[in-house]
Coordinates of C-alpha atoms in Angstrom, one line a residue:
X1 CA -124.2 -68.1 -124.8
X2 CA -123.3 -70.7 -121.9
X3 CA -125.1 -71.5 -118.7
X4 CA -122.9 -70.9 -115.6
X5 CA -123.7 -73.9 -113.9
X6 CA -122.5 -77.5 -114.9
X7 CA -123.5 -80.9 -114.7
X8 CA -122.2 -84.4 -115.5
X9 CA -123.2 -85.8 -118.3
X10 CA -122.5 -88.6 -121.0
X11 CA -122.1 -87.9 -124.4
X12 CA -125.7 -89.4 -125.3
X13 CA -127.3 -87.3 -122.0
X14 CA -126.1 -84.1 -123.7
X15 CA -126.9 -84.7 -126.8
X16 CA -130.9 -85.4 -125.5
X17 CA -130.5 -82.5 -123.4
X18 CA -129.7 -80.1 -126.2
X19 CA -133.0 -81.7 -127.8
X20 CA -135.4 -81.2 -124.9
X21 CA -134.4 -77.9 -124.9
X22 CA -134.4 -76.7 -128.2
X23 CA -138.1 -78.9 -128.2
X24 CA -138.9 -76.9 -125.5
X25 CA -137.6 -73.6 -126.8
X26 CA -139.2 -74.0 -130.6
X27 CA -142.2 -76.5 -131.4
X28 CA -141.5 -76.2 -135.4
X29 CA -138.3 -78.3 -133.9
X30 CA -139.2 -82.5 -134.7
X31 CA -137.5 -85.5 -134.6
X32 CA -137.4 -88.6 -137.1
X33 CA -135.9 -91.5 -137.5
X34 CA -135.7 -95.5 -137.0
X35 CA -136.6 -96.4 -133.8
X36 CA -135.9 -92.5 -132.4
X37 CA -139.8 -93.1 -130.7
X38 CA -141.0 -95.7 -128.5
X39 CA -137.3 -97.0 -128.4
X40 CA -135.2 -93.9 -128.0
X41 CA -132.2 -94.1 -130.7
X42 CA -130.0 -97.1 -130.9
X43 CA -127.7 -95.1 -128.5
X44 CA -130.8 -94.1 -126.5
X45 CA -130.2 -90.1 -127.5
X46 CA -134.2 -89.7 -128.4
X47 CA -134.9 -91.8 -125.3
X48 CA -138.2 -89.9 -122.9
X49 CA -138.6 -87.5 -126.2
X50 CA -141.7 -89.2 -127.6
X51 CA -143.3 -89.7 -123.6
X52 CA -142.7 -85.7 -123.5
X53 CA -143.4 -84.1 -126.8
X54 CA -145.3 -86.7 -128.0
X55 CA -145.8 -89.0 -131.9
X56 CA -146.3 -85.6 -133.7
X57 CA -142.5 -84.1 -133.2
X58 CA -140.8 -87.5 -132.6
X59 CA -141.8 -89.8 -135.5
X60 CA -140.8 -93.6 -136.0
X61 CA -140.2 -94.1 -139.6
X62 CA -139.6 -97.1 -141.4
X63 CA -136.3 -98.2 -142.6
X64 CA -135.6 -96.1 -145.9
X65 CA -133.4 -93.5 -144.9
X66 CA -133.1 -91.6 -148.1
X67 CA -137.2 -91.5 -147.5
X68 CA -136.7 -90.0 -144.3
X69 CA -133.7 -87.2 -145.3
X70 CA -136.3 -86.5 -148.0
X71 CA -139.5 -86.3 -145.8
X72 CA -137.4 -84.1 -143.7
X73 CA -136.4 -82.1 -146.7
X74 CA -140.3 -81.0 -147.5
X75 CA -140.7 -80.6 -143.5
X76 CA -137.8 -77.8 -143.9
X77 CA -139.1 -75.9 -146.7
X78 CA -143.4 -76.1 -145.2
X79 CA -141.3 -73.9 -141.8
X80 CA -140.6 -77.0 -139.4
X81 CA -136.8 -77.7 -138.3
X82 CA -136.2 -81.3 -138.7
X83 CA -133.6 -83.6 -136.9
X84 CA -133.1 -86.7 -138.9
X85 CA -131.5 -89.8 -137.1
X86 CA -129.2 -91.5 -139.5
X87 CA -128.3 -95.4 -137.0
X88 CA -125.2 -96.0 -138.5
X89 CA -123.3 -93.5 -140.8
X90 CA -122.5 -96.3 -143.0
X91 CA -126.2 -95.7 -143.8
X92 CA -126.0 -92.6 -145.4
X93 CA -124.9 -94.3 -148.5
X94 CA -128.8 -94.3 -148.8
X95 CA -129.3 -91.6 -148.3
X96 CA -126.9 -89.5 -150.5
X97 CA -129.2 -88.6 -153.1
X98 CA -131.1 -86.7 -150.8
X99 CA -128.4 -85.1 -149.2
X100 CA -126.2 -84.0 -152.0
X101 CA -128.9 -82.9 -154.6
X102 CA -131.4 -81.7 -152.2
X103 CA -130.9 -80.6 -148.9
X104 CA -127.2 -79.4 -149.7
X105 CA -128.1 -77.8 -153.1
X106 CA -132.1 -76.8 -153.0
X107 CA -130.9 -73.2 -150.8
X108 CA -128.7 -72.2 -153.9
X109 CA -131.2 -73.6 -157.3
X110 CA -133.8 -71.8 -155.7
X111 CA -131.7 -68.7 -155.2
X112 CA -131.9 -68.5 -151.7
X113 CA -135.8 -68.5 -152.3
X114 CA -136.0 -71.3 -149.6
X115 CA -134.0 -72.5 -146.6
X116 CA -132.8 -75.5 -145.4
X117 CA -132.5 -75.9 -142.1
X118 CA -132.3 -79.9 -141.4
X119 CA -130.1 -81.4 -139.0
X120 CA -129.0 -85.0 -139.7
X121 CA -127.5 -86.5 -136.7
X122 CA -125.3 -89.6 -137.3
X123 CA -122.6 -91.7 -135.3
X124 CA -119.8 -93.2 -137.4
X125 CA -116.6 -94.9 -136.4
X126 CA -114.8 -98.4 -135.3
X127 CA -114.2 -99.8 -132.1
X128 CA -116.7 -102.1 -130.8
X129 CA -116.3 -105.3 -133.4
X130 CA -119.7 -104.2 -135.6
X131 CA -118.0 -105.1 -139.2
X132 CA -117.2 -103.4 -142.2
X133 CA -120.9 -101.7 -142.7
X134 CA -121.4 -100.6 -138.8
X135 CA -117.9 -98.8 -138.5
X136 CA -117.0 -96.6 -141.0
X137 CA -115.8 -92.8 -140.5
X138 CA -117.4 -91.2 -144.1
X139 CA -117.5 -87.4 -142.9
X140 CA -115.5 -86.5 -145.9
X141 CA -118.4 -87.5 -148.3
X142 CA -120.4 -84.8 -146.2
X143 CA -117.7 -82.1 -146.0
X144 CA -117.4 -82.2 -149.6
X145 CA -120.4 -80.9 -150.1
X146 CA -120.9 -77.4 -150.4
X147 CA -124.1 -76.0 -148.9
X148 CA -123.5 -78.6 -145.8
X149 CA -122.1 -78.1 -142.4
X150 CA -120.3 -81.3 -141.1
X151 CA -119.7 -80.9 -137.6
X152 CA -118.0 -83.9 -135.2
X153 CA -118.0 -83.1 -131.3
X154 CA -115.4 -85.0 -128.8
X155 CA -116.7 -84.6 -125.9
X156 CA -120.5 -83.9 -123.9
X157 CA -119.4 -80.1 -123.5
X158 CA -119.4 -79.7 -127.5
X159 CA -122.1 -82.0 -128.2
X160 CA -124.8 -80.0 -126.7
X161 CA -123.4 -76.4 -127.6
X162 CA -122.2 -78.1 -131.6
X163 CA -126.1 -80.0 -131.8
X164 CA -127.6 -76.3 -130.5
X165 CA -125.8 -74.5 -132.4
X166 CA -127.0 -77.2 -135.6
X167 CA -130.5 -76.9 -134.5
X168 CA -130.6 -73.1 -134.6
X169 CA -129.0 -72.9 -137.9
X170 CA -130.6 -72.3 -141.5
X171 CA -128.4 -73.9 -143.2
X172 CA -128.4 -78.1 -142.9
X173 CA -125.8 -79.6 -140.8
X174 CA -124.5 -82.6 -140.7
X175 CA -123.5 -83.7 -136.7
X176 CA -120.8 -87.0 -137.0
X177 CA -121.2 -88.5 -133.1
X178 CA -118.7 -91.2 -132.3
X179 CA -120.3 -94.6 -131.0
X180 CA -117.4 -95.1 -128.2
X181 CA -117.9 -91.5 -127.4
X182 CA -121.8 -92.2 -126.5
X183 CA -120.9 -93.3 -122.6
X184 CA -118.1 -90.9 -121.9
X185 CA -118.8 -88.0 -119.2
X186 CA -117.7 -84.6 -118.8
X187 CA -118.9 -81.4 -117.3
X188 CA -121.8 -79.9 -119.6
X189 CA -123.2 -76.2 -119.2
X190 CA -126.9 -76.1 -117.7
X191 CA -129.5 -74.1 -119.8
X192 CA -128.3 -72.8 -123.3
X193 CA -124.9 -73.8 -124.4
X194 CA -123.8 -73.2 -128.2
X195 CA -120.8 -73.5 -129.2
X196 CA -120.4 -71.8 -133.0
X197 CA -120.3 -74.1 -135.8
X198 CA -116.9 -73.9 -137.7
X199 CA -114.4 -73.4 -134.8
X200 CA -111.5 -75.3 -133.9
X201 CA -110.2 -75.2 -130.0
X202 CA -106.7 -75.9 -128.7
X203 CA -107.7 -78.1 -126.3
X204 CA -103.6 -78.4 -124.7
X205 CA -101.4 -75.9 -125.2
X206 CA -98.1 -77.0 -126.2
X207 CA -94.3 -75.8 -128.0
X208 CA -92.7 -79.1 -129.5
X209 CA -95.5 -80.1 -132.0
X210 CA -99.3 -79.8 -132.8
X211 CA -101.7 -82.6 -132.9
X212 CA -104.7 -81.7 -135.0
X213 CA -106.8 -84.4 -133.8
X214 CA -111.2 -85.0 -135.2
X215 CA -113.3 -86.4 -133.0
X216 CA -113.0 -89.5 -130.9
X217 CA -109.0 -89.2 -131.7
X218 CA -108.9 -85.7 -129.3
X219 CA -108.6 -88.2 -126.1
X220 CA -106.4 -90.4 -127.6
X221 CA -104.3 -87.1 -128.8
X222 CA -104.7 -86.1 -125.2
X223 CA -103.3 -89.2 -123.6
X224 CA -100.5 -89.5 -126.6
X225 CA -99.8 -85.3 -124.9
X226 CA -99.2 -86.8 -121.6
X227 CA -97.1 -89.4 -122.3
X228 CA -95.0 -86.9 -124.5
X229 CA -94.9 -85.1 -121.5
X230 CA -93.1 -87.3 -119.5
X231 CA -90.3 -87.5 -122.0
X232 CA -89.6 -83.7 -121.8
X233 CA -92.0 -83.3 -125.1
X234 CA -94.5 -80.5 -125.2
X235 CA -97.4 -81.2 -127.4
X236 CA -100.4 -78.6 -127.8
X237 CA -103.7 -80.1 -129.0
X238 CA -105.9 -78.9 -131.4
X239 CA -109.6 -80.2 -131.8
X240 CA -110.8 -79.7 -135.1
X241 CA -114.2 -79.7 -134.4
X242 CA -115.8 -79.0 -137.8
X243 CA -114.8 -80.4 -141.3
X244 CA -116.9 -77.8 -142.8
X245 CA -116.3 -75.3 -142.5
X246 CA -112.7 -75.8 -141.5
X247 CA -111.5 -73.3 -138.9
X248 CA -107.5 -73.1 -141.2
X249 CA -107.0 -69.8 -139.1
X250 CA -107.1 -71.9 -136.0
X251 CA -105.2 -74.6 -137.3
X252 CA -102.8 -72.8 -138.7
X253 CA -101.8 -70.5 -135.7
X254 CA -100.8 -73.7 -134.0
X255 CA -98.8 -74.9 -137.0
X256 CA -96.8 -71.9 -136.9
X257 CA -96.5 -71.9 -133.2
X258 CA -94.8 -75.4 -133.1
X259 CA -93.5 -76.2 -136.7
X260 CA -94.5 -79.5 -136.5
X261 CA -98.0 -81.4 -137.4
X262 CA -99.5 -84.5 -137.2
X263 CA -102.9 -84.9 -138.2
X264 CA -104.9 -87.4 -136.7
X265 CA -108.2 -88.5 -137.3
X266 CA -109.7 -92.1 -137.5
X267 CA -110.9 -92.3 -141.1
X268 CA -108.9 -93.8 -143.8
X269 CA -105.9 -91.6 -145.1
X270 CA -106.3 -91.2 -148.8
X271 CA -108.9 -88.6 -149.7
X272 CA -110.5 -88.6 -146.1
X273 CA -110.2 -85.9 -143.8
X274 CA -106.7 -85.9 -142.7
X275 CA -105.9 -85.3 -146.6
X276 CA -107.7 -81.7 -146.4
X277 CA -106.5 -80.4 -142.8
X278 CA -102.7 -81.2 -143.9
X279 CA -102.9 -79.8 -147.2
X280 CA -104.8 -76.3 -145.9
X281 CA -102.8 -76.0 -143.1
X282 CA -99.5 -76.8 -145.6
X283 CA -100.5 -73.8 -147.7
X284 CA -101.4 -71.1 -144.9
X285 CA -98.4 -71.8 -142.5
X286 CA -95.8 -73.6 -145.1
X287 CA -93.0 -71.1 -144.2
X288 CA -93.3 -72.0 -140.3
X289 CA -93.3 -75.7 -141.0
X290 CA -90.1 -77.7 -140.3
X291 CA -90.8 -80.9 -141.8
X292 CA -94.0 -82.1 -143.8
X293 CA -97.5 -82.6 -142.3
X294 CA -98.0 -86.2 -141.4
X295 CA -101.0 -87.7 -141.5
X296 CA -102.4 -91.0 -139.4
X297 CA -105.4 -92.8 -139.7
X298 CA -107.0 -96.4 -140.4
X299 CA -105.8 -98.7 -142.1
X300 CA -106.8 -98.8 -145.9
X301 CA -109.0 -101.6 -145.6
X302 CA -112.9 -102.5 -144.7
X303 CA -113.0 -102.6 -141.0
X304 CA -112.7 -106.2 -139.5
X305 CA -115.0 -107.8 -137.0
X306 CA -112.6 -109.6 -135.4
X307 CA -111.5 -107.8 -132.5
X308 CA -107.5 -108.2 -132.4
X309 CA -107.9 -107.0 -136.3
X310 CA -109.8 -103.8 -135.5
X311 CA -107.2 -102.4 -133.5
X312 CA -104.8 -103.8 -135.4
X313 CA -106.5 -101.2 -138.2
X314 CA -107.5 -98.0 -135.9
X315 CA -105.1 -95.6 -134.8
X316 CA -104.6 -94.6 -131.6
X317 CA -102.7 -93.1 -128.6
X318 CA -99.6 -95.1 -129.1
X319 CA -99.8 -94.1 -132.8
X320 CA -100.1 -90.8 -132.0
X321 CA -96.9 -90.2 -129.6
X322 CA -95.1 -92.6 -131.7
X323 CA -95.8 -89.9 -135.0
X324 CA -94.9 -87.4 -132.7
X325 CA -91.7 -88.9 -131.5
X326 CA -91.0 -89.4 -135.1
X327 CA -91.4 -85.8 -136.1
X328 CA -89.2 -84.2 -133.4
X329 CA -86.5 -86.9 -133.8
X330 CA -86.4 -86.1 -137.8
X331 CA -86.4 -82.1 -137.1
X332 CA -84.2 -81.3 -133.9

């Protein structure tokens, strides 16, 4: 269900405002994290959440983020609905152990005698010269869990209705935000918006090729679209919008439509996402395809600090029209 009025937002703005609400709406809904309180999220998501609801449903926690997936683990199965803060996804190395042996698994070993429904909110990705442990894209640790939602919204629109949708769920979702996402703005639905976990949207229509694009790579996809445009090329976007489940019908109409896909996400190639999108689309829409998925990502390294590396290691919209180019030149 969607509001019918809009407002401007940035990324981080709707993100809050799909808390407030959903604070508003349900009070088992609480909020915990590193500095989520008196600071208001690294990113300032939490920010005016403790003033409003108070140090009982936004809790400051101290740094031990396996502790805190695990406090918010028991908080789930006493009845509350808790939204964990993960900083940096780089930091859910920590936290893994909670994640994938109890919050993924403890709905199934207890044969559906309990439910799970914990939200962990992270933000993961490159692009603003924080090093190797402050910039990774590890949503393919998450999305390889079964019993886990992992969800990554590209714009302000998706990440209130995707963080909604999250928050009323009983089963635990992950939510992957993008850090250079946080300060971009776009029209976001007033009131309720959801937008249903496990859909993919074509976000361009298009004839000549398919992008399939996660994340903060849609705008990049969309400015590679344009580009292609001018050249006579017609390239429909796809956002995939959730890892987890993946939307292949989706994904696959658009493979079929165009015969050519390129994949792009910003994570590293081997065994990351891209790997899983080209290989389901391959085997649902092989008999449309005119040449072989291609995939594009980061560079298989750790991610510099140094500015001129980083972008010498992330891919982007150049990458992407240059991929696409490739692709139509190789299959006229």
């Amino acid at each position: 269900m969607t509001g019918t009025t809009t407002a401007r937002m940035t990324y981080a703005q709707a993100l809050n405002d799909a808390l407030r609400l959903e604070m508003l709406a349900d009070d088992r809904v609480v909020v915990l994290g590193e500095d989520v309180g008196r600071y208001g999220g690294v990113f300032s998501v939490t920010r005016g959440l403790m003033d409003e609801f108070g140090a009982d449903r936004v809790l400051d926690t101290p740094i031990s983020e396996n502790g805190i997936v695990g406090a918010a683990m028991g908080m789930a199965m006493s009845g509350l609905r808790p939204v964990v803060e993960i900083m940096y996804t780089d930091f859910l190395c920590l936290a893994l152990d909670s994640i994938a042996n109890g919050v993924a698994a403890f709905p199934f070993a207890y044969n559906g005698q309990v439910t799970m429904p914990v939200v962990v909110r992270t933000q993961g990705g490159a692009g603003i010269n924080a090093g190797p442990q402050h910039s990774k894209s590890l949503e393919a640790w998450t999305a390889h869990l079964p019993g886990l939602h992992t969800v990554l919204p590209s714009n302000p629109a998706d990440a209130k209705g995707l963080l909604t949708a999250a928050l009323r769920s009983d089963e635990p979702v992950i939510l992957v935000e993008h850090k250079l996402l946080y300060s971009t703005e776009g029209e976001v639905p007033s009131g309720e918006h959801l937008v249903p976990l496990g859909t993919a949207q074509v976000v361009r229509p298009g004839t000549d090729a398919t992008v399939l694009a996660l994340s903060r790579m849609v705008p990049e996809a969309l400015v590679a679209a344009a580009r292609l445009a001018e050249q006579g090329l017609d390239c429909e976007v796809v956002d995939v919008r959730s890892l987890r489940p993946l939307d292949v019908a989706t994904l696959a109409a658009s493979a079929r439509r165009t015969g050519r896909v390129v994949v792009a996400a910003e994570a590293w190639v081997r065994y990351g996402p891209s790997a899983e999108i080209a290989a389901a689309v391959t085997e649902s829409a092989f008999d449309d395809l005119r040449a072989p998925v291609v995939r594009l990502g980061s560079l298989g390294v750790p991610y510099p600090a140094s500015p001129a590396l980083e972008q010498a290691v992330l891919p982007d919209a150049a990458a992407i029209q240059q991929a696409v180019e490739q692709l139509v030149k190789r299959t006229p």
